[in-house]
PDB file of C-alpha atoms and ligand atoms in Angstrom:
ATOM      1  CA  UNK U  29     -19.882  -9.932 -10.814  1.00  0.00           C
ATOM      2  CA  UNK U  30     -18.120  -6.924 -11.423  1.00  0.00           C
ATOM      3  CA  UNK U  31     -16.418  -5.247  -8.589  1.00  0.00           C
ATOM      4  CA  UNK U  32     -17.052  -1.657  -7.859  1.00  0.00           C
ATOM      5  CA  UNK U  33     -13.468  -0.328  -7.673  1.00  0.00           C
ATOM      6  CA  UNK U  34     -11.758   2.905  -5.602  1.00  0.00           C
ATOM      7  CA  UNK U  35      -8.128   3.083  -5.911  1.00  0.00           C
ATOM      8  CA  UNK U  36      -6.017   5.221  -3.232  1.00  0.00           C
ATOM      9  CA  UNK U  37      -2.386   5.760  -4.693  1.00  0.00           C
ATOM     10  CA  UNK U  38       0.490   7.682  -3.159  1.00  0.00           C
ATOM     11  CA  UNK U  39       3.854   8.294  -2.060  1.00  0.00           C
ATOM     12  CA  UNK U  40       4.919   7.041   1.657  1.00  0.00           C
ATOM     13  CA  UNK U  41       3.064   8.269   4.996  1.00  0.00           C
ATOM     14  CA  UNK U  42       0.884  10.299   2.955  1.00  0.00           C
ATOM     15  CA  UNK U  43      -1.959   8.356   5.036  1.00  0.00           C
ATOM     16  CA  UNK U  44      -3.592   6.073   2.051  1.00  0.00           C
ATOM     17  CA  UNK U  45      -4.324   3.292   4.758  1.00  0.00           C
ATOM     18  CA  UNK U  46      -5.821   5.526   7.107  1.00  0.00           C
ATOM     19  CA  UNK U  47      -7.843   7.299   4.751  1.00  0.00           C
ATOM     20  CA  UNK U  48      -8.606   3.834   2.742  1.00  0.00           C
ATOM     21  CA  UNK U  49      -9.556   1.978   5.431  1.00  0.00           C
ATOM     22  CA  UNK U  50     -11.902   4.685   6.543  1.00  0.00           C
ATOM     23  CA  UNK U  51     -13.425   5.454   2.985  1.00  0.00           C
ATOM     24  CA  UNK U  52     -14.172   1.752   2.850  1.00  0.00           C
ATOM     25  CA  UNK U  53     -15.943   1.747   6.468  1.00  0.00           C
ATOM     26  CA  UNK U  54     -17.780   4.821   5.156  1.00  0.00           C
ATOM     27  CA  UNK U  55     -19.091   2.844   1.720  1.00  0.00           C
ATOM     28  CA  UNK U  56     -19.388  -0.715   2.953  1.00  0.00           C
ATOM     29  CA  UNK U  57     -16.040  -1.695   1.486  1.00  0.00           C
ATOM     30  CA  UNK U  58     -13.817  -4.187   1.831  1.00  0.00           C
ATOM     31  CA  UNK U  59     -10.014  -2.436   2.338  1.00  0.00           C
ATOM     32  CA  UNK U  60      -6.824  -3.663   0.634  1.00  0.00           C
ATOM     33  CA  UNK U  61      -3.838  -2.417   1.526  1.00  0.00           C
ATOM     34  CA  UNK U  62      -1.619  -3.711  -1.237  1.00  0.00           C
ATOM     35  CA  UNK U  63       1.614  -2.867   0.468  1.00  0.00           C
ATOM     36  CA  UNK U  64       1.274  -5.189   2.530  1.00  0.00           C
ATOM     37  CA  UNK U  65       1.533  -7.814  -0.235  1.00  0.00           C
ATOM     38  CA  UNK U  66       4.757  -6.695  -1.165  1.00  0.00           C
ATOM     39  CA  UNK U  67       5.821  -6.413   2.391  1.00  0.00           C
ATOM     40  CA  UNK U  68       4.903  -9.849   3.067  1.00  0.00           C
ATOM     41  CA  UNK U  69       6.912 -11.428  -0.038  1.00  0.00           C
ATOM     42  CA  UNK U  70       9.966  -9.698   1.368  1.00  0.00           C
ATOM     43  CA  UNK U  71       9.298 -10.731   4.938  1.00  0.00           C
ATOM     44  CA  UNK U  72       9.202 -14.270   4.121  1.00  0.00           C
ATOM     45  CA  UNK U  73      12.312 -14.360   1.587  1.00  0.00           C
ATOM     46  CA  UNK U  74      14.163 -13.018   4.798  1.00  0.00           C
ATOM     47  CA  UNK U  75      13.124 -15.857   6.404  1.00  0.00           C
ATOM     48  CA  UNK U  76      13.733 -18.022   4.590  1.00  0.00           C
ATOM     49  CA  UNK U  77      17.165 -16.690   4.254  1.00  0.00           C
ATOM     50  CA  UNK U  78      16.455 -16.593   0.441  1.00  0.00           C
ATOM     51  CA  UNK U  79      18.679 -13.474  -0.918  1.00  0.00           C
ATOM     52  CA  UNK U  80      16.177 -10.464  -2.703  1.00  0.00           C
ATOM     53  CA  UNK U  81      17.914  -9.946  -5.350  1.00  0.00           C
ATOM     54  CA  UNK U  82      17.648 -13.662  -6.586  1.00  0.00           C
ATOM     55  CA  UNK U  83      14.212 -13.411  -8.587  1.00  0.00           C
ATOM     56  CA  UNK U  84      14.130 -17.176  -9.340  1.00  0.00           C
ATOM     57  CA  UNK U  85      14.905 -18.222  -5.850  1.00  0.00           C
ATOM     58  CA  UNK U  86      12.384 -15.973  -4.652  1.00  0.00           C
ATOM     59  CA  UNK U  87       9.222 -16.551  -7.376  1.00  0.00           C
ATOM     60  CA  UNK U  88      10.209 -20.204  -6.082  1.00  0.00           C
ATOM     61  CA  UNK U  89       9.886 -19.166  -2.548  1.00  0.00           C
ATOM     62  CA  UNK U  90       6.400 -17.716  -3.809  1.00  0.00           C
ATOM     63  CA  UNK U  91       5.304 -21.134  -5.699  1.00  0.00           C
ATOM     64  CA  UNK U  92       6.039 -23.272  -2.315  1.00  0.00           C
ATOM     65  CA  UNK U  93       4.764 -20.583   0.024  1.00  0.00           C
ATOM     66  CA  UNK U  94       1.017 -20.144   0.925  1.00  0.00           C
ATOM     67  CA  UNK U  95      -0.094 -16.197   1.570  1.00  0.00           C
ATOM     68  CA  UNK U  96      -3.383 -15.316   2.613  1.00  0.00           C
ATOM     69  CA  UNK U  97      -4.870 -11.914   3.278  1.00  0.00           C
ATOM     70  CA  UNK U  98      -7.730 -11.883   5.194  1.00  0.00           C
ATOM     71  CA  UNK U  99      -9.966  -9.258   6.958  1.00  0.00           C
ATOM     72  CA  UNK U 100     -10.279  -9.302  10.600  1.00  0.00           C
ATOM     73  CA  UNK U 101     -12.203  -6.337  11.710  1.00  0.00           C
ATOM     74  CA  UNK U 102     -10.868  -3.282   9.959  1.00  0.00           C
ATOM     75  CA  UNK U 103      -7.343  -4.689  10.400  1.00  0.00           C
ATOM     76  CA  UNK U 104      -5.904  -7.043   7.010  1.00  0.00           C
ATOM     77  CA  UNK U 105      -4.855 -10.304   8.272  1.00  0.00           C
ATOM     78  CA  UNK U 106      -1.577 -11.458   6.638  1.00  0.00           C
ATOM     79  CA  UNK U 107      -0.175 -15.077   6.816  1.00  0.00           C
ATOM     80  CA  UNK U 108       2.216 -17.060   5.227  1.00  0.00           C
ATOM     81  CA  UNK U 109       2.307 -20.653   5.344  1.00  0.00           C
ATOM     82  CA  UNK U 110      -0.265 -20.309   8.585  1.00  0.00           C
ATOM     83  CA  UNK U 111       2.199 -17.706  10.174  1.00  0.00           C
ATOM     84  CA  UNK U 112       0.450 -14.817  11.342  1.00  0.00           C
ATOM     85  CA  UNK U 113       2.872 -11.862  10.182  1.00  0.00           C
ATOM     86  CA  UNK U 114       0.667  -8.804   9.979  1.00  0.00           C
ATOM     87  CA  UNK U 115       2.756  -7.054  12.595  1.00  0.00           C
ATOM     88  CA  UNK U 116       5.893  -8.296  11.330  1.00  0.00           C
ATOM     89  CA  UNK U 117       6.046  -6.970   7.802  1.00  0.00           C
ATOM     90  CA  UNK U 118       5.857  -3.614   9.496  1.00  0.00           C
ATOM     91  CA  UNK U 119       9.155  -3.837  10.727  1.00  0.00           C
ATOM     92  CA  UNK U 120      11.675  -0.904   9.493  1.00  0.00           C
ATOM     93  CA  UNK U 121      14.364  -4.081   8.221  1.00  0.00           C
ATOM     94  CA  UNK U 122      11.220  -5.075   6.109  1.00  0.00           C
ATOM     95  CA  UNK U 123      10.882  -1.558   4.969  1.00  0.00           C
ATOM     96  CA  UNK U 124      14.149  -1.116   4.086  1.00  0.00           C
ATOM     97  CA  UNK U 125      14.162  -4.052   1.937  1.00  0.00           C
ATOM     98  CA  UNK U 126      10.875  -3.886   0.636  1.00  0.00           C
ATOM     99  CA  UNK U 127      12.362  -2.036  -2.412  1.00  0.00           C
ATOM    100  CA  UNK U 128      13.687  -5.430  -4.380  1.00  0.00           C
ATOM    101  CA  UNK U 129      10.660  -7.008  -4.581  1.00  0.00           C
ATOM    102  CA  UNK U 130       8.943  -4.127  -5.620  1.00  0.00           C
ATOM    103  CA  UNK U 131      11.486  -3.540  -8.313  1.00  0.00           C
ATOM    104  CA  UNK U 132      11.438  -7.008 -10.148  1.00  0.00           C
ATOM    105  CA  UNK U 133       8.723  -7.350 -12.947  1.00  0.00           C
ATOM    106  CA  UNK U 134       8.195 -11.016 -12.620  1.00  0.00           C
ATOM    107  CA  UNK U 135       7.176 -10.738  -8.773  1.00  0.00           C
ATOM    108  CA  UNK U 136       5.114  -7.430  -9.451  1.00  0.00           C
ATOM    109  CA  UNK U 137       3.010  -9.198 -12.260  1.00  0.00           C
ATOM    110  CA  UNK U 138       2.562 -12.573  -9.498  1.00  0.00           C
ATOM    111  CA  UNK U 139       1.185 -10.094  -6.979  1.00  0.00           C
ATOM    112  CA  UNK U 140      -1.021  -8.051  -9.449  1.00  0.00           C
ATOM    113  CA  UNK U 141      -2.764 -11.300 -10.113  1.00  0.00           C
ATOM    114  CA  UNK U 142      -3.184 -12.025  -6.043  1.00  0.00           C
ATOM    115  CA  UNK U 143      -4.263  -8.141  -5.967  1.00  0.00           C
ATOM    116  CA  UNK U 144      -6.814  -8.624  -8.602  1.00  0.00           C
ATOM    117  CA  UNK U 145      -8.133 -12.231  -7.150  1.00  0.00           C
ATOM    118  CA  UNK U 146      -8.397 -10.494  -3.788  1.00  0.00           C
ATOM    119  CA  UNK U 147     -10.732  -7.716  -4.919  1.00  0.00           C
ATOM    120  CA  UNK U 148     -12.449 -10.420  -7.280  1.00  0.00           C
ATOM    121  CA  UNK U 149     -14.126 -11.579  -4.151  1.00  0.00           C
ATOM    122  CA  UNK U 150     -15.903  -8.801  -3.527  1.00  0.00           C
ATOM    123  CA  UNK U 151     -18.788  -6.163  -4.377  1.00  0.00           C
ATOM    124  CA  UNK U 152     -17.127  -3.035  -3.241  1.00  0.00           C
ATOM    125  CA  UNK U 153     -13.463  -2.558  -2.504  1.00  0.00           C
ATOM    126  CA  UNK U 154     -11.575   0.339  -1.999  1.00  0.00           C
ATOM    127  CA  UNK U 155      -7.642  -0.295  -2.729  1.00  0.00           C
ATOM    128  CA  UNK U 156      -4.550   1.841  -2.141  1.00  0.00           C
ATOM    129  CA  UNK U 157      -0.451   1.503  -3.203  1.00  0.00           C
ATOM    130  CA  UNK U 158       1.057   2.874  -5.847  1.00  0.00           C
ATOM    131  CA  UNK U 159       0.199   1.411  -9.295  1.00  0.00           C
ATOM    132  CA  UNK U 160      -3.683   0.547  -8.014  1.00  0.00           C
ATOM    133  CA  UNK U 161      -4.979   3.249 -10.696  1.00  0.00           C
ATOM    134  CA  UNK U 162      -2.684   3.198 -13.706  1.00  0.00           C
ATOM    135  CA  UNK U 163      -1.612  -0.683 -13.746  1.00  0.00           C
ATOM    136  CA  UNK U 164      -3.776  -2.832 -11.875  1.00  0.00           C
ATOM    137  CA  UNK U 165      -7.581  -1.607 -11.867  1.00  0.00           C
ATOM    138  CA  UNK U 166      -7.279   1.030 -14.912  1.00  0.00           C
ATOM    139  CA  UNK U 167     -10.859   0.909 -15.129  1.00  0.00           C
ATOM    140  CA  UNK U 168     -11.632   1.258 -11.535  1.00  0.00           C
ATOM    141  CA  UNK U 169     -15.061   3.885 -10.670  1.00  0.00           C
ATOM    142  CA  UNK U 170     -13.050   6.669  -8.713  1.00  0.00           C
ATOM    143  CA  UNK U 171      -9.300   7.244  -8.629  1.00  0.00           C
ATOM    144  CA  UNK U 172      -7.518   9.064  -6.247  1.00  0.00           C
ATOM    145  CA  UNK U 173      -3.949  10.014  -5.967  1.00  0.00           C
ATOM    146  CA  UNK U 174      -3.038  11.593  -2.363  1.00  0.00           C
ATOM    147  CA  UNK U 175      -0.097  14.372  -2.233  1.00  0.00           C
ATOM    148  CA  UNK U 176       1.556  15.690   0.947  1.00  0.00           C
ATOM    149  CA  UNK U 177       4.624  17.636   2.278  1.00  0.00           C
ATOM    150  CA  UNK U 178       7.569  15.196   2.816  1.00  0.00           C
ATOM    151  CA  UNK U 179       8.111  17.080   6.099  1.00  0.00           C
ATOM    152  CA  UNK U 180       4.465  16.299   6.637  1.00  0.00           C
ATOM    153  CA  UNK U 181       4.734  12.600   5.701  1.00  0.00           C
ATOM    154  CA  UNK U 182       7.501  12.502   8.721  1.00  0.00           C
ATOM    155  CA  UNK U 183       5.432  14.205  10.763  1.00  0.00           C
ATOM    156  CA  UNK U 184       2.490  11.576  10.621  1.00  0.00           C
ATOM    157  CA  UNK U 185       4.597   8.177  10.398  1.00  0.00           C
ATOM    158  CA  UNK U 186       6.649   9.594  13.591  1.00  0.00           C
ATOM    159  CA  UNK U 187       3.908  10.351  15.679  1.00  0.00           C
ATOM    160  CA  UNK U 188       2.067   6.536  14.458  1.00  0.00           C
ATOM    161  CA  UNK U 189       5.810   4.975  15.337  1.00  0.00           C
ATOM    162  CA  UNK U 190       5.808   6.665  18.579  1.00  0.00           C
ATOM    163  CA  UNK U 191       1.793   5.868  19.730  1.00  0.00           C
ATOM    164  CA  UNK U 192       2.887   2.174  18.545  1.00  0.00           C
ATOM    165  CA  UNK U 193       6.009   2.672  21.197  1.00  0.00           C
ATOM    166  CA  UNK U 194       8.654   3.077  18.652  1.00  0.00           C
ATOM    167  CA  UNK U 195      10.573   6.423  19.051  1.00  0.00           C
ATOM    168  CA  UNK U 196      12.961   7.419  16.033  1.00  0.00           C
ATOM    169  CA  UNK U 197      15.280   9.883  14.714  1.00  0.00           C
ATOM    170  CA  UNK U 198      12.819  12.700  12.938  1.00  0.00           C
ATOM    171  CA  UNK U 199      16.039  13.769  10.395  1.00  0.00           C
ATOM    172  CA  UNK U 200      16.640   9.389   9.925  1.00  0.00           C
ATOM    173  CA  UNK U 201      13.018   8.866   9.051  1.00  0.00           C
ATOM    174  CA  UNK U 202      12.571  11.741   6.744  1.00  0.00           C
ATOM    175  CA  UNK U 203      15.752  10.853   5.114  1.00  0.00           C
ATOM    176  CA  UNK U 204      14.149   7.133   4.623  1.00  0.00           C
ATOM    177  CA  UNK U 205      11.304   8.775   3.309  1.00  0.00           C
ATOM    178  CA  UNK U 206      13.018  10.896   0.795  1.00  0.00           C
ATOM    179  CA  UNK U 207      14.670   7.536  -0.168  1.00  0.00           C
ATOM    180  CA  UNK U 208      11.470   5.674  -0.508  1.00  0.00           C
ATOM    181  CA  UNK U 209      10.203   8.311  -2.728  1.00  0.00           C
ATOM    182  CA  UNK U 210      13.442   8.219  -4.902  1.00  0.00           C
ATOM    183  CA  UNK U 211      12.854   4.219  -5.210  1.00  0.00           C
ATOM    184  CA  UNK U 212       8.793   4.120  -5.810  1.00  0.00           C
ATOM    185  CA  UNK U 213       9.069   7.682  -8.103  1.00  0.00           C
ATOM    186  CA  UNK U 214      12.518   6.175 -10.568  1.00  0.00           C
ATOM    187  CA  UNK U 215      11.668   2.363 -10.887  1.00  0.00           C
ATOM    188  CA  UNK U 216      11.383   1.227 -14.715  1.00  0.00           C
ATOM    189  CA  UNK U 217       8.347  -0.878 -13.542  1.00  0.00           C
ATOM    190  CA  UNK U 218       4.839   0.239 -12.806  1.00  0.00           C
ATOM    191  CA  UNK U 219       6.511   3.776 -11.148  1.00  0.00           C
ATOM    192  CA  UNK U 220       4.841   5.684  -8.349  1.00  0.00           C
ATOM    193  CA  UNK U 221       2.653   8.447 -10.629  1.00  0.00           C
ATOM    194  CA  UNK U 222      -0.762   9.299 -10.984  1.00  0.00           C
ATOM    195  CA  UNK U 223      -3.776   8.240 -13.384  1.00  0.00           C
ATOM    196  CA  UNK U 224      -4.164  10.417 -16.139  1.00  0.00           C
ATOM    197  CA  UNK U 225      -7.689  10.718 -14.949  1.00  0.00           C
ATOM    198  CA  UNK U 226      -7.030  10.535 -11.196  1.00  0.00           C
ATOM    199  CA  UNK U 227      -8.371  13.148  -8.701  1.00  0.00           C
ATOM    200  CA  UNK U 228      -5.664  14.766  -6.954  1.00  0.00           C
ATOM    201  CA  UNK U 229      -5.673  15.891  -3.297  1.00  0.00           C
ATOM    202  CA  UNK U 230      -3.126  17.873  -1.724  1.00  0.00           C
ATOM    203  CA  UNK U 231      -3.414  16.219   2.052  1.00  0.00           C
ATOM    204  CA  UNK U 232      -0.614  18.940   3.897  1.00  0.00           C
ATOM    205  CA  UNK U 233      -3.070  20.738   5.631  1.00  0.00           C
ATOM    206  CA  UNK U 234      -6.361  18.546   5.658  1.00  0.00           C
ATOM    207  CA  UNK U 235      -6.370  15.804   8.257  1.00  0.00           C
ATOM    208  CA  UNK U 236      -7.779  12.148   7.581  1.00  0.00           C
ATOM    209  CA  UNK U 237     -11.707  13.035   8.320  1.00  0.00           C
ATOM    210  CA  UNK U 238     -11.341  16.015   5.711  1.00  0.00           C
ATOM    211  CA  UNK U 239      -9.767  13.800   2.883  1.00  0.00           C
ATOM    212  CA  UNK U 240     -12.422  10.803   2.775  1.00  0.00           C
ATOM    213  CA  UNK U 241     -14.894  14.101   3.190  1.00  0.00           C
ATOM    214  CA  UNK U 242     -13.695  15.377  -0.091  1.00  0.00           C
ATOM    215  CA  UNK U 243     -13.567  11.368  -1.502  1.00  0.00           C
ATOM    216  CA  UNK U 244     -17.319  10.577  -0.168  1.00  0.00           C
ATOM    217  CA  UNK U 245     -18.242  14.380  -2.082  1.00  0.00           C
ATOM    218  CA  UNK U 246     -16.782  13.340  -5.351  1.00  0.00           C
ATOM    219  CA  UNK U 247     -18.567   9.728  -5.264  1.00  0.00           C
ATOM    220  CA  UNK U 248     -21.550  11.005  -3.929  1.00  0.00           C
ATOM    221  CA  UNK U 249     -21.697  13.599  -6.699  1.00  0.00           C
ATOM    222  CA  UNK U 250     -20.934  11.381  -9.463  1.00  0.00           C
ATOM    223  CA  UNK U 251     -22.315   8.024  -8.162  1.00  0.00           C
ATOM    224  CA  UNK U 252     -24.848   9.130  -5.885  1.00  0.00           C
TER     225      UNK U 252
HETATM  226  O1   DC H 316       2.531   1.329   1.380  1.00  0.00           O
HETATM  227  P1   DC H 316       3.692   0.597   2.039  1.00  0.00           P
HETATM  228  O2   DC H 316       4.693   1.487   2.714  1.00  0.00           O
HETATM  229  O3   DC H 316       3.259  -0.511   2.938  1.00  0.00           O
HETATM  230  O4   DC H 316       4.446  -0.105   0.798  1.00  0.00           O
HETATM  231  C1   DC H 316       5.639  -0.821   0.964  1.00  0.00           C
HETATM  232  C2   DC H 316       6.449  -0.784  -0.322  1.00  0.00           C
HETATM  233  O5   DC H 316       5.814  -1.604  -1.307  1.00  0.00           O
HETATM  234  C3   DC H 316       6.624   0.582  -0.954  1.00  0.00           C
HETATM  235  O6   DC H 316       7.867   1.166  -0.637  1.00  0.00           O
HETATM  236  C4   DC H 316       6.558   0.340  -2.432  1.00  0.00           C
HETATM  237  C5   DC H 316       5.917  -0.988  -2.584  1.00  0.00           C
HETATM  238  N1   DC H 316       4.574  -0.945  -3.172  1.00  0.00           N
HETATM  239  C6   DC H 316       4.501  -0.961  -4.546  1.00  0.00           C
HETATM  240  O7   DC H 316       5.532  -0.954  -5.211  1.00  0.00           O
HETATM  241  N2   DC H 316       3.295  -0.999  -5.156  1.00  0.00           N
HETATM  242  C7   DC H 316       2.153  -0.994  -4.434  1.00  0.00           C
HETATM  243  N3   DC H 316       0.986  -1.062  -5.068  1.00  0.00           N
HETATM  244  C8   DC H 316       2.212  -0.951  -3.018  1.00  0.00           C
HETATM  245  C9   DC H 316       3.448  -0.905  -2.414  1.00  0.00           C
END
């Protein structure tokens, strides 16, 4: 069975999750948020005390280690080793961390493979990160690569962190996110950067509804 494929790529807080996870409700789609993946391979290597920049130690942490994503709802369920951890990898000291796994070809290729068994699974899926369209489903139906102000990106992730009860600094978190795009945009490996034949939208001044609006109008003219 061959999997109908969406990809969502992006830099940070430009809202691919939101908008993903909606798109996917819209088209009967299974969401992956592949983030999260990454996220959770850091997460546990913290617990387990293992240090991020020691590749072997942590592939081996990956070998002995069971993860699971699973959907619940519209939410992804992630475990590790039965551990329920979905709020968890959230955490800013997983964000700020995040960036050594993320930078290590031998754990990007492991989790490219548990990316591409995940949507394997199922008819429809609509995915979003960073690499979704130009490494790991180049031949995907519809690729979309989401753009925003990085005052804007602030904007959005501090108002999320503040409904979740988490009040930051605005200057700190934009300065995070300015760092974030420095790491995704420079890394030798599968770099934050659009598909050659990606559809670009420019999400400063449209809000969630209006971008899957202008997703569901390029599938529906295309696919429909
Ligand atoms: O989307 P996010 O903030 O949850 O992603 C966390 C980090 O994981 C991000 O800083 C870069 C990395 N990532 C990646 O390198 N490739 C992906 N496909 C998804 C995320």
């Amino acid at each position: 069975m061959d999997t109908f494929i969406i990809t969502i790529d992006g830099p940070a807080g430009v809202g691919k999750s939101t908008v993903a996870r909606m798109l996917a409700k819209e088209l009967g789609a299974i969401f992956l948020d592949t983030g999260a993946t990454y996220r959770a391979v850091t997460l546990a290597a913290m617990n387990a005390g293992i240090d991020l920049t020691d590749t072997p130690a942590v592939l081996e942490m990956m070998d002995r280690t069971a993860f699971n994503f699973k959907h619940d709802g519209d939410v992804l369920k992630v475990t590790f080793d039965g551990q329920n951890a979905t709020e968890a990898i959230r955490e800013p000291k997983v964000t700020e961390k995040v960036k050594f796994v993320a930078s290590q070809p031998p754990l990007r290729s492991r989790l490219v493979k548990l990316q591409k068994q995940f949507a394997a699974q199922f008819d429809k899926v609509v995915t979003e990160g960073r690499d979704q369209g130009t490494v790991v489903f180049p031949d995907a139906a519809f690729k979309f690569f989401l753009t925003a102000d990085s005052k804007e990106r602030t904007r959005r992730r501090h108002e999320e962190l503040a409904t979740a009860g988490k009040e930051v600094d605005f200057d700190t978190l934009h300065e995070q996110i300015a760092q974030r795009d420095a790491s995704d945009e420079n890394r030798t490996i599968s770099p934050l950067k659009p598909a050659g034949d990606a559809i670009h939208i420019d999400t400063t001044d449209i809000d969630a509804n209006g971008v899957v609006n202008r997703m569901l109008e390029v599938i529906n003219t295309k696919h429909g």
